[in-house]
Short mmCIF file of C-alpha atoms and ligand atoms in Angstrom, two decimals:
data_model
loop_
_atom_site.label_atom_id
_atom_site.label_comp_id
_atom_site.label_asym_id
_atom_site.label_seq_id
_atom_site.Cartn_x
_atom_site.Cartn_y
_atom_site.Cartn_z
CA MET U 1 -0.18 0.06 0.30
CA SER U 2 1.36 3.59 -0.63
CA GLY U 3 0.05 6.50 -1.98
CA SER U 4 1.08 10.39 -2.09
CA LYS U 5 0.20 12.41 1.31
CA SER U 6 0.10 15.46 -0.74
CA SER U 7 -1.68 14.51 -3.96
CA PRO U 8 -5.10 16.62 -4.69
CA THR U 9 -7.65 13.89 -4.35
CA SER U 10 -6.38 13.48 -0.75
CA SER U 11 -6.70 16.76 0.17
CA THR U 12 -10.70 17.11 -1.47
CA VAL U 13 -12.41 13.81 -0.04
CA VAL U 14 -10.82 13.14 2.76
CA SER U 15 -13.10 13.71 5.74
CA ARG U 16 -11.18 16.03 7.31
CA SER U 17 -10.40 18.97 4.08
CA GLY U 18 -12.54 22.20 4.80
CA ARG U 19 -12.30 22.07 8.94
CA PHE U 20 -8.99 20.91 10.49
CA SER U 21 -5.39 22.83 10.24
CA GLY U 22 -3.49 19.31 9.26
CA GLY U 23 -3.47 16.18 8.88
CA PRO U 24 -4.02 13.11 11.33
CA ALA U 25 -0.56 11.88 14.12
CA ALA U 26 0.91 8.41 12.48
CA ASP U 27 -0.22 7.11 15.60
CA VAL U 28 -4.27 7.25 15.14
CA ALA U 29 -4.07 6.85 11.46
CA ALA U 30 -3.19 3.63 11.95
CA PHE U 31 -4.82 2.95 14.59
CA SER U 32 -8.11 3.80 13.02
CA GLU U 33 -7.16 3.14 9.51
CA SER U 34 -9.45 -0.20 8.03
CA ILE U 35 -8.35 -0.25 5.19
CA SER U 36 -6.16 -3.23 5.68
CA PHE U 37 -9.43 -5.34 6.05
CA ASP U 38 -12.60 -3.59 3.85
CA TRP U 39 -10.45 -2.87 0.56
CA ARG U 40 -12.54 -6.62 0.07
CA LEU U 41 -15.46 -4.29 0.03
CA TRP U 42 -14.29 -2.76 -3.00
CA ARG U 43 -16.20 -4.66 -5.36
CA HIS U 44 -19.19 -4.02 -3.50
CA ASP U 45 -18.33 -0.12 -2.70
CA ILE U 46 -18.15 0.63 -6.46
CA ARG U 47 -21.63 -0.76 -7.23
CA GLY U 48 -23.84 0.96 -4.76
CA SER U 49 -21.85 4.52 -6.05
CA LEU U 50 -22.54 3.37 -8.89
CA ALA U 51 -26.48 2.44 -8.07
CA HIS U 52 -25.36 6.67 -6.90
CA ALA U 53 -24.69 7.94 -9.13
CA GLY U 54 -27.28 7.27 -11.44
CA MET U 55 -30.02 8.29 -9.17
CA LEU U 56 -27.89 11.33 -8.56
CA ALA U 57 -27.82 11.64 -12.53
CA ARG U 58 -31.60 10.43 -13.06
CA ILE U 59 -32.54 12.92 -10.46
CA GLY U 60 -29.99 16.18 -12.27
CA VAL U 61 -26.64 16.72 -10.33
CA LEU U 62 -24.42 14.78 -12.65
CA THR U 63 -25.00 15.32 -16.22
CA ARG U 64 -24.78 12.49 -18.34
CA GLY U 65 -21.78 12.69 -19.70
CA GLU U 66 -20.41 12.75 -16.08
CA LEU U 67 -22.54 9.81 -15.25
CA LYS U 68 -20.40 8.18 -17.75
CA ALA U 69 -17.19 9.29 -16.86
CA ILE U 70 -17.86 8.47 -13.88
CA ARG U 71 -18.83 4.90 -14.70
CA SER U 72 -15.01 4.70 -17.17
CA GLY U 73 -13.35 5.74 -13.79
CA PHE U 74 -14.87 2.89 -11.77
CA ALA U 75 -14.33 0.30 -14.78
CA ALA U 76 -10.88 0.74 -14.96
CA ILE U 77 -10.64 0.99 -11.17
CA ALA U 78 -12.12 -2.30 -11.21
CA ALA U 79 -9.66 -3.28 -13.55
CA GLU U 80 -6.61 -2.16 -11.69
CA ILE U 81 -7.90 -4.13 -8.43
CA GLU U 82 -8.41 -6.94 -9.92
CA THR U 83 -4.89 -7.81 -11.50
CA GLY U 84 -3.16 -5.75 -8.74
CA SER U 85 -1.83 -2.58 -9.98
CA PHE U 86 -3.34 -0.87 -7.30
CA ARG U 87 -2.80 1.01 -4.69
CA TRP U 88 -4.74 1.65 -1.35
CA ASN U 89 -4.03 4.27 0.07
CA PRO U 90 -3.83 3.75 3.85
CA ALA U 91 -4.12 7.82 4.96
CA LEU U 92 -7.02 7.57 3.48
CA GLU U 93 -8.65 5.19 6.13
CA ASP U 94 -10.98 3.13 4.13
CA VAL U 95 -12.07 1.63 1.44
CA HIS U 96 -14.94 3.54 1.03
CA MET U 97 -12.96 7.12 0.76
CA ASN U 98 -10.04 5.44 -1.11
CA LEU U 99 -12.03 4.20 -3.86
CA GLU U 100 -13.72 7.85 -4.18
CA ALA U 101 -10.95 9.44 -4.04
CA GLU U 102 -8.64 7.86 -6.64
CA LEU U 103 -11.74 8.50 -9.56
CA THR U 104 -12.07 11.59 -8.37
CA ARG U 105 -8.36 11.80 -9.98
CA ARG U 106 -9.13 10.51 -12.86
CA VAL U 107 -12.49 12.07 -13.60
CA PRO U 108 -13.47 15.34 -11.59
CA ALA U 109 -17.67 14.82 -11.76
CA GLY U 110 -15.95 12.46 -8.64
CA SER U 111 -16.39 15.60 -5.99
CA LYS U 112 -19.61 15.08 -7.13
CA LEU U 113 -20.34 11.78 -5.62
CA HIS U 114 -20.63 11.97 -1.82
CA THR U 115 -23.78 14.06 -2.33
CA GLY U 116 -26.61 12.69 -0.49
CA ARG U 117 -24.49 10.62 0.50
CA SER U 118 -21.61 9.79 3.86
CA ARG U 119 -20.33 7.18 4.83
CA ASN U 120 -22.31 5.92 7.52
CA ASP U 121 -25.03 4.80 5.20
CA GLN U 122 -21.95 4.45 2.66
CA VAL U 123 -21.33 1.40 5.33
CA ALA U 124 -24.51 0.17 5.88
CA LEU U 125 -24.95 -0.56 2.28
CA ASP U 126 -21.35 -2.13 1.57
CA VAL U 127 -21.56 -4.57 3.84
CA ARG U 128 -25.63 -5.79 3.10
CA LEU U 129 -24.57 -5.71 -0.21
CA TRP U 130 -21.41 -8.35 0.19
CA LEU U 131 -22.69 -10.54 2.82
CA ARG U 132 -26.09 -10.87 0.96
CA ASP U 133 -23.46 -13.07 -1.24
CA GLU U 134 -21.82 -14.31 1.68
CA ILE U 135 -25.25 -16.42 3.10
CA LEU U 136 -25.81 -17.29 -1.02
CA ALA U 137 -22.27 -18.68 -1.22
CA LEU U 138 -23.11 -20.14 2.22
CA ARG U 139 -26.03 -22.17 0.62
CA GLY U 140 -24.65 -23.29 -2.32
CA GLU U 141 -22.07 -25.12 0.26
CA VAL U 142 -24.62 -26.69 2.62
CA ALA U 143 -26.35 -27.69 -0.16
CA ALA U 144 -23.10 -29.47 -1.55
CA LEU U 145 -22.52 -30.15 2.72
CA GLN U 146 -25.90 -31.70 2.34
CA ARG U 147 -24.59 -34.20 -0.92
CA SER U 148 -22.30 -35.43 -0.12
CA LEU U 149 -24.11 -37.39 3.38
CA VAL U 150 -27.42 -38.30 1.64
CA GLY U 151 -24.11 -39.77 -0.62
CA LEU U 152 -22.79 -41.91 2.04
CA ALA U 153 -26.80 -42.75 3.42
CA SER U 154 -27.22 -44.25 0.11
CA GLU U 155 -23.84 -46.03 -0.28
CA ASN U 156 -24.48 -47.39 3.18
CA ALA U 157 -28.67 -47.14 3.56
CA SER U 158 -28.57 -51.04 4.83
CA VAL U 159 -24.85 -51.00 6.84
CA TRP U 160 -26.27 -51.51 10.39
CA ILE U 161 -24.81 -49.09 13.23
CA PRO U 162 -25.70 -49.08 16.99
CA GLY U 163 -27.05 -45.69 17.78
CA TYR U 164 -25.76 -44.52 21.08
CA THR U 165 -27.40 -42.40 23.48
CA HIS U 166 -24.51 -41.13 27.04
CA LEU U 167 -22.28 -42.41 24.24
CA GLN U 168 -22.90 -46.09 25.33
CA ARG U 169 -24.57 -48.39 22.92
CA ALA U 170 -28.20 -48.06 22.90
CA GLN U 171 -30.16 -49.26 19.86
CA PRO U 172 -29.69 -50.18 16.37
CA VAL U 173 -29.72 -47.27 13.42
CA SER U 174 -28.59 -47.60 9.72
CA PHE U 175 -25.77 -45.33 8.87
CA ALA U 176 -27.96 -43.68 6.71
CA HIS U 177 -30.07 -42.26 9.20
CA HIS U 178 -26.69 -41.26 11.81
CA CYS U 179 -26.09 -39.55 8.34
CA LEU U 180 -29.85 -37.84 7.43
CA ALA U 181 -29.81 -36.86 10.92
CA TYR U 182 -26.41 -33.80 10.25
CA VAL U 183 -28.75 -33.18 6.97
CA GLU U 184 -32.09 -32.25 9.20
CA MET U 185 -29.55 -30.36 10.76
CA LEU U 186 -27.75 -28.48 8.21
CA ALA U 187 -31.45 -27.55 6.76
CA ARG U 188 -32.31 -25.28 9.81
CA ASP U 189 -29.38 -23.82 9.41
CA ASP U 190 -30.29 -23.57 5.26
CA GLU U 191 -33.85 -22.01 7.00
CA ARG U 192 -32.16 -19.47 9.72
CA LEU U 193 -30.06 -18.49 6.51
CA ALA U 194 -32.65 -17.61 4.32
CA GLY U 195 -34.37 -15.84 7.06
CA THR U 196 -31.79 -13.85 7.38
CA LEU U 197 -31.28 -12.92 3.84
CA ASP U 198 -34.42 -11.86 3.55
CA ARG U 199 -33.40 -8.91 6.20
CA VAL U 200 -30.40 -8.51 5.55
CA ASN U 201 -31.76 -7.65 1.75
CA VAL U 202 -33.05 -4.61 2.68
CA CYS U 203 -30.52 -0.95 1.21
CA PRO U 204 -29.73 1.53 4.02
CA LEU U 205 -28.55 3.85 1.48
CA GLY U 206 -30.14 7.64 1.11
CA SER U 207 -30.05 8.09 5.03
CA GLY U 208 -26.78 9.33 4.36
CA ALA U 209 -24.85 10.78 7.99
CA ILE U 210 -27.70 9.65 10.23
CA ALA U 211 -31.24 12.20 8.93
CA GLY U 212 -31.19 11.32 5.06
CA SER U 213 -31.60 14.12 2.83
CA THR U 214 -32.48 17.46 1.54
CA LEU U 215 -31.92 16.51 -1.38
CA PRO U 216 -35.37 14.41 -3.32
CA LEU U 217 -32.45 11.57 -3.77
CA ASP U 218 -34.83 8.03 -5.52
CA ARG U 219 -33.70 5.53 -3.46
CA GLU U 220 -36.55 3.67 -3.73
CA TRP U 221 -35.14 2.70 -7.87
CA VAL U 222 -31.11 2.49 -6.54
CA ALA U 223 -32.39 0.10 -4.05
CA LYS U 224 -33.78 -1.79 -7.54
CA THR U 225 -30.66 -1.15 -8.71
CA LEU U 226 -29.19 -3.20 -6.15
CA GLY U 227 -31.61 -5.82 -6.07
CA PHE U 228 -33.17 -4.52 -2.53
CA THR U 229 -36.44 -5.77 -3.64
CA ASP U 230 -39.21 -8.76 -2.38
CA PRO U 231 -38.68 -11.87 -4.08
CA ARG U 232 -41.61 -12.40 -5.06
CA THR U 233 -43.93 -8.89 -6.02
CA GLY U 234 -40.48 -6.88 -6.87
CA VAL U 235 -41.22 -4.19 -5.17
CA PRO U 236 -38.68 -2.67 -3.42
CA ARG U 237 -36.72 -2.54 0.58
CA VAL U 238 -35.99 0.71 1.92
CA SER U 239 -34.51 0.73 5.22
CA ARG U 240 -37.53 3.33 7.42
CA ASN U 241 -36.15 4.99 9.74
CA SER U 242 -32.44 6.54 9.02
CA MET U 243 -30.75 6.80 12.00
CA ASP U 244 -32.01 2.99 12.77
CA ALA U 245 -30.58 1.54 9.63
CA VAL U 246 -27.14 3.58 9.39
CA SER U 247 -26.44 2.06 13.11
CA ASP U 248 -28.16 -1.57 12.81
CA ARG U 249 -25.78 -4.03 12.42
CA ASP U 250 -28.79 -7.48 13.68
CA PHE U 251 -28.19 -8.30 10.69
CA ALA U 252 -24.69 -8.97 11.01
CA VAL U 253 -24.83 -10.55 13.84
CA GLU U 254 -27.90 -12.44 12.63
CA PHE U 255 -25.29 -14.24 10.17
CA CYS U 256 -22.70 -14.41 13.03
CA ALA U 257 -25.51 -16.24 15.36
CA THR U 258 -26.50 -18.44 12.23
CA THR U 259 -22.97 -19.33 11.51
CA ALA U 260 -21.89 -20.10 15.56
CA LEU U 261 -24.69 -22.05 15.02
CA LEU U 262 -24.01 -24.02 11.66
CA SER U 263 -20.63 -24.38 13.48
CA VAL U 264 -21.46 -26.14 16.35
CA HIS U 265 -23.44 -28.62 14.32
CA LEU U 266 -20.46 -29.25 12.11
CA SER U 267 -17.90 -29.58 15.06
CA ARG U 268 -20.53 -33.05 16.22
CA LEU U 269 -20.07 -34.10 13.33
CA ALA U 270 -16.76 -33.87 13.30
CA GLU U 271 -16.59 -35.45 16.33
CA ASP U 272 -18.49 -38.27 15.20
CA VAL U 273 -16.38 -38.94 12.36
CA ILE U 274 -12.99 -38.33 14.66
CA LEU U 275 -14.72 -41.04 17.09
CA TRP U 276 -15.93 -43.60 13.27
CA ALA U 277 -12.40 -42.81 12.80
CA THR U 278 -10.67 -44.33 15.59
CA SER U 279 -9.50 -48.52 15.33
CA GLU U 280 -11.83 -48.80 18.10
CA PHE U 281 -14.76 -47.83 16.43
CA ASN U 282 -13.79 -48.35 13.04
CA PHE U 283 -16.15 -47.59 11.10
CA ILE U 284 -14.86 -45.82 8.83
CA ARG U 285 -11.41 -44.88 6.38
CA ILE U 286 -11.41 -41.58 5.51
CA ALA U 287 -8.90 -40.99 2.21
CA ASP U 288 -5.54 -40.00 2.91
CA ALA U 289 -5.37 -37.15 0.95
CA TYR U 290 -8.49 -35.46 3.46
CA THR U 291 -6.20 -37.00 6.74
CA THR U 292 -2.40 -36.05 8.26
CA GLY U 293 0.57 -38.08 9.33
CA SER U 294 2.25 -38.11 12.24
CA SER U 295 6.12 -35.91 12.81
CA LEU U 296 7.30 -38.66 15.30
CA MET U 297 5.07 -42.21 14.47
CA PRO U 298 5.10 -43.57 11.55
CA GLN U 299 1.75 -45.23 11.75
CA LYS U 300 0.16 -42.60 12.55
CA LYS U 301 -2.93 -41.58 10.30
CA ASN U 302 -4.60 -38.24 12.13
CA PRO U 303 -8.36 -36.50 11.03
CA ASP U 304 -7.51 -33.21 11.18
CA ILE U 305 -10.07 -31.59 8.83
CA ALA U 306 -12.31 -32.86 11.52
CA GLU U 307 -10.61 -31.40 14.11
CA LEU U 308 -9.90 -28.13 13.48
CA THR U 309 -13.63 -27.90 12.09
CA ARG U 310 -14.33 -28.93 15.80
CA GLY U 311 -11.90 -26.80 16.75
CA LYS U 312 -13.06 -23.56 14.87
CA THR U 313 -16.41 -23.32 16.19
CA GLY U 314 -15.60 -21.49 19.04
CA ARG U 315 -13.71 -18.69 16.04
CA VAL U 316 -16.82 -18.12 14.94
CA VAL U 317 -18.48 -19.02 18.65
CA GLY U 318 -16.64 -16.02 20.08
CA ASN U 319 -16.98 -13.75 16.89
CA LEU U 320 -20.76 -13.94 17.46
CA MET U 321 -20.09 -12.78 21.11
CA ALA U 322 -17.60 -10.30 20.14
CA LEU U 323 -20.67 -8.70 18.07
CA LEU U 324 -22.84 -8.38 20.76
CA THR U 325 -20.63 -7.33 22.63
CA LEU U 326 -19.79 -4.64 20.62
CA LEU U 327 -23.05 -3.25 19.82
CA LYS U 328 -24.37 -2.92 24.17
CA GLY U 329 -24.62 -0.40 25.38
CA LEU U 330 -23.38 1.90 22.17
CA PRO U 331 -26.24 4.75 22.19
CA MET U 332 -28.58 6.51 18.88
CA THR U 333 -26.00 6.23 15.88
CA TYR U 334 -22.99 5.16 14.07
CA ASN U 335 -20.36 5.17 16.39
CA ARG U 336 -16.45 4.39 15.24
CA ASP U 337 -16.65 1.67 17.41
CA LEU U 338 -18.87 -0.01 14.54
CA GLN U 339 -16.29 -0.44 12.15
CA GLU U 340 -14.70 -3.41 14.56
CA ASP U 341 -17.69 -4.91 13.45
CA LYS U 342 -16.02 -6.32 9.85
CA GLU U 343 -12.88 -8.60 10.59
CA ARG U 344 -15.65 -10.63 12.90
CA LEU U 345 -17.96 -10.92 10.44
CA PHE U 346 -15.30 -11.89 8.29
CA ASP U 347 -13.85 -14.33 10.39
CA SER U 348 -17.24 -15.87 10.60
CA ALA U 349 -17.25 -15.87 6.74
CA ASP U 350 -14.58 -17.62 5.62
CA THR U 351 -13.98 -20.03 8.77
CA ILE U 352 -17.39 -20.82 8.16
CA ARG U 353 -16.85 -21.23 4.23
CA ALA U 354 -14.08 -23.31 4.46
CA CYS U 355 -15.16 -25.98 7.51
CA VAL U 356 -18.35 -26.21 5.37
CA ARG U 357 -16.27 -27.24 2.28
CA LEU U 358 -13.88 -29.31 3.44
CA MET U 359 -16.08 -31.37 6.30
CA SER U 360 -17.52 -32.21 2.52
CA ALA U 361 -14.62 -32.97 0.28
CA MET U 362 -13.84 -34.67 3.31
CA LEU U 363 -16.88 -37.59 3.21
CA ALA U 364 -17.64 -37.70 -0.70
CA ASN U 365 -13.50 -39.19 0.02
CA THR U 366 -14.40 -40.89 2.79
CA THR U 367 -16.41 -44.93 2.73
CA VAL U 368 -18.04 -47.37 4.97
CA LYS U 369 -16.23 -50.51 6.86
CA ALA U 370 -19.66 -52.54 6.18
CA GLU U 371 -18.30 -55.50 7.95
CA ALA U 372 -16.71 -52.94 11.29
CA CYS U 373 -20.35 -51.18 11.26
CA THR U 374 -22.16 -54.50 11.23
CA ALA U 375 -20.06 -55.95 13.77
CA ALA U 376 -20.88 -54.71 16.53
CA ALA U 377 -24.65 -53.51 15.45
CA SER U 378 -25.04 -56.84 15.49
CA ASP U 379 -24.21 -57.21 19.70
CA PRO U 380 -27.46 -58.68 20.97
CA LEU U 381 -28.35 -56.03 24.27
CA LEU U 382 -29.28 -53.47 21.06
CA LEU U 383 -32.55 -55.32 20.29
CA ALA U 384 -33.85 -55.38 24.16
CA THR U 385 -36.61 -52.99 23.99
CA ASP U 386 -37.65 -54.89 20.91
CA LEU U 387 -38.34 -57.20 23.42
CA ALA U 388 -39.28 -55.49 25.85
CA ASP U 389 -41.71 -54.42 22.65
CA TYR U 390 -42.59 -58.08 22.24
CA LEU U 391 -44.04 -58.98 25.41
CA VAL U 392 -46.24 -55.89 25.81
CA LEU U 393 -47.96 -57.05 22.46
CA ARG U 394 -48.43 -60.21 23.89
CA GLY U 395 -50.52 -57.99 26.56
CA MET U 396 -47.58 -56.90 29.00
CA PRO U 397 -47.51 -53.05 30.38
CA PHE U 398 -44.53 -51.56 29.32
CA ARG U 399 -43.16 -51.62 33.24
CA GLN U 400 -43.24 -55.19 33.61
CA ALA U 401 -41.51 -55.58 30.63
CA HIS U 402 -38.76 -53.07 30.07
CA HIS U 403 -38.41 -55.16 34.33
CA VAL U 404 -38.93 -59.06 32.95
CA VAL U 405 -35.98 -57.85 30.39
CA GLY U 406 -33.34 -56.56 31.97
CA ALA U 407 -34.25 -60.07 34.73
CA VAL U 408 -33.26 -61.47 31.35
CA VAL U 409 -30.92 -59.35 30.76
CA ALA U 410 -29.26 -59.55 34.36
CA ALA U 411 -29.57 -63.81 33.80
CA ALA U 412 -27.47 -63.45 30.30
CA GLU U 413 -24.58 -61.91 32.14
CA GLN U 414 -24.40 -63.95 35.06
CA SER U 415 -24.70 -67.02 32.57
CA GLY U 416 -21.87 -66.12 30.60
CA ARG U 417 -24.00 -65.69 27.36
CA PRO U 418 -24.93 -63.76 24.49
CA ILE U 419 -28.78 -62.73 25.21
CA ASN U 420 -30.49 -64.20 22.36
CA GLU U 421 -27.71 -67.39 22.86
CA LEU U 422 -30.38 -67.64 25.90
CA PRO U 423 -32.67 -71.16 26.30
CA LEU U 424 -36.04 -70.83 26.05
CA GLU U 425 -36.73 -72.04 29.44
CA THR U 426 -34.84 -69.29 31.06
CA LEU U 427 -36.66 -66.57 28.70
CA ARG U 428 -40.02 -68.45 30.42
CA ALA U 429 -38.72 -68.74 33.91
CA LYS U 430 -39.23 -64.75 33.61
CA SER U 431 -42.31 -64.93 32.13
CA GLU U 432 -44.61 -67.11 30.29
CA LEU U 433 -45.91 -64.85 26.93
CA PHE U 434 -42.40 -65.73 25.59
CA GLY U 435 -42.95 -68.12 22.56
CA PRO U 436 -40.33 -70.65 19.96
CA ASP U 437 -40.75 -66.83 18.18
CA VAL U 438 -38.44 -64.68 20.81
CA ARG U 439 -35.58 -66.01 18.63
CA GLU U 440 -36.38 -63.72 15.51
CA ILE U 441 -36.65 -60.76 17.79
CA PHE U 442 -32.45 -61.20 17.03
CA ASP U 443 -32.45 -61.23 13.74
CA LEU U 444 -31.21 -57.69 12.90
CA ARG U 445 -32.42 -57.11 8.55
CA ARG U 446 -36.44 -57.84 10.50
CA ALA U 447 -35.89 -55.70 13.56
CA MET U 448 -34.61 -52.60 10.99
CA GLU U 449 -38.86 -53.64 8.84
CA ARG U 450 -40.65 -53.68 12.36
CA ARG U 451 -39.60 -49.01 12.20
CA THR U 452 -42.25 -48.41 10.49
CA VAL U 453 -42.83 -45.46 12.87
CA THR U 454 -42.57 -42.69 10.81
CA GLY U 455 -39.14 -40.59 11.14
CA SER U 456 -37.72 -44.22 12.58
CA PRO U 457 -34.81 -46.04 11.61
CA GLY U 458 -37.00 -48.52 9.44
CA ILE U 459 -35.69 -50.02 5.95
CA ARG U 460 -38.24 -48.46 4.68
CA GLU U 461 -38.97 -45.24 6.23
CA VAL U 462 -35.04 -44.65 5.70
CA ALA U 463 -35.02 -45.18 1.94
CA CYS U 464 -37.87 -43.16 1.56
CA GLN U 465 -35.99 -40.18 3.78
CA ILE U 466 -33.02 -40.72 1.10
CA SER U 467 -34.93 -39.99 -1.99
CA ASP U 468 -36.84 -37.55 -0.88
CA TRP U 469 -34.18 -35.66 0.01
CA ARG U 470 -32.33 -37.00 -3.04
CA ARG U 471 -35.20 -34.49 -4.53
CA ARG U 472 -35.19 -32.00 -2.79
CA LEU U 473 -30.77 -31.59 -3.08
CA SER U 474 -31.60 -31.83 -6.99
CA MET U 475 -28.77 -35.21 -7.07
CA PRO U 476 -29.03 -37.88 -10.31
CA ALA U 477 -30.64 -41.02 -9.24
CA PRO U 478 -27.69 -43.49 -7.52
CA ARG U 479 -25.85 -45.95 -9.82
CA GLY U 480 -27.71 -48.94 -10.82
CA THR U 481 -30.71 -47.31 -9.64
CA ALA U 482 -34.42 -47.50 -12.59
CA LYS U 483 -35.18 -44.15 -13.69
CA ARG U 484 -38.44 -43.81 -10.82
CA ARG U 485 -42.07 -42.08 -12.74
CA PRO U 486 -41.86 -38.67 -12.22
CA ARG U 487 -44.81 -38.62 -9.26
CA SER U 488 -48.23 -37.11 -9.65
N1 LIG T 1 -14.52 2.30 7.98
C1 LIG T 1 -16.12 3.41 8.51
C2 LIG T 1 -16.86 1.82 9.12
O1 LIG T 1 -16.63 0.69 8.79
C3 LIG T 1 -16.95 3.20 7.78
C4 LIG T 1 -17.27 4.67 8.56
C5 LIG T 1 -17.03 5.80 8.86
N2 LIG T 1 -17.82 6.61 9.22
C6 LIG T 1 -17.74 7.47 10.29
N3 LIG T 1 -18.92 8.52 10.56
N4 LIG T 1 -16.15 8.01 10.93
O2 LIG T 1 -17.18 1.95 10.24
#
């Protein structure tokens, strides 16, 4: 970054011109600059400025020729930023003043661009424009992660694993059912992102520094030009209160909150992956390219992507706390404190995007070890509840059935035999209701067929869920599947 302090541009554009006798002290400039991080808003800043300039031409503040010159000036600047030859000047504080100063240096009409505008409504606009793009991109990544999970589910629809509560084996589920639990969580995250997007999608430009403008600004035209419209009706959406508009960062908090919860979901998924990849569980194999080794222990293969995803949750959750704390106690309206919102917001956006993308890629390169899963799921104790249900179907109250099966489990433990190999007499000693057909209870596949309740891990139910998710996520039919007729 560099720039000449004495250029004619800076003196005509910087906010101190006129009122102050000199520039800020060097350490003040270094303390207060934001260009080192807000430069990334440049595309959106130019987009906003072009819309504002278009409106100024409509209301007669700019001539057609001036508007044209501003447009080509910004096009040239954008091309230089793109190629990396543009020189940002920290003395000009932020992205807004850098771009306006450079435009004005090249195009005299640049000095009319800030008419009816303040950096307060400008920065609110830029962040909203930027966040809108960011949310759309993130929703695409979340859908890709859902597809990776549904892909794993489809491939492993009849691989059974123990489901756990308290991290103790509880009841059998399918690997697919476990994957689809995360697909559901991600769907709620996506809904929250869509809701956030809806509230981000309001145009604050025209609010000025705090109290609008005396000029006849056409806010609706700007909003429409920038796509701040109701998605159903196309009606432009402009903020209703200038004081609220320049100091509101609710939309940024919402994004940080939504991504914090998304990161918590990712962290839980990461924890499951880490457990499954241990020798103790041994349920999955992550492709080498998505693991790391140890500098000392030659045999190690570590699930670092999942661990880092789990670890980065701390940052994303912390960013939410930082933003909430930043806003608490700010008097109306704009306060310079608000400049501190951007690094937290950018960090949440970058971190969550990377985590979602890498988790998705890792899962797409993960295979399930069906044999180890089946061996773990074949623990007959997982079907103890099914045994109680057997008695219930024969008329026993559930509380009593629970007690009887508990006694059967204890008998199995004492005799050192698996519960499914106890002689019928031992069972009948606990309840006369046990008959020879009780053996079928321990047939895992049939046990999974019996689970027909909506939302359960039953074979049919999970197959329906998989095909429903494939349709919702626009996934092609899995290989080897005949083309289904369209739903009527
Ligand atoms: N860089 C500033 C920010 O991010 C832009 C707005 C400055 N406004 C002001 N009144 N100093 O908040």
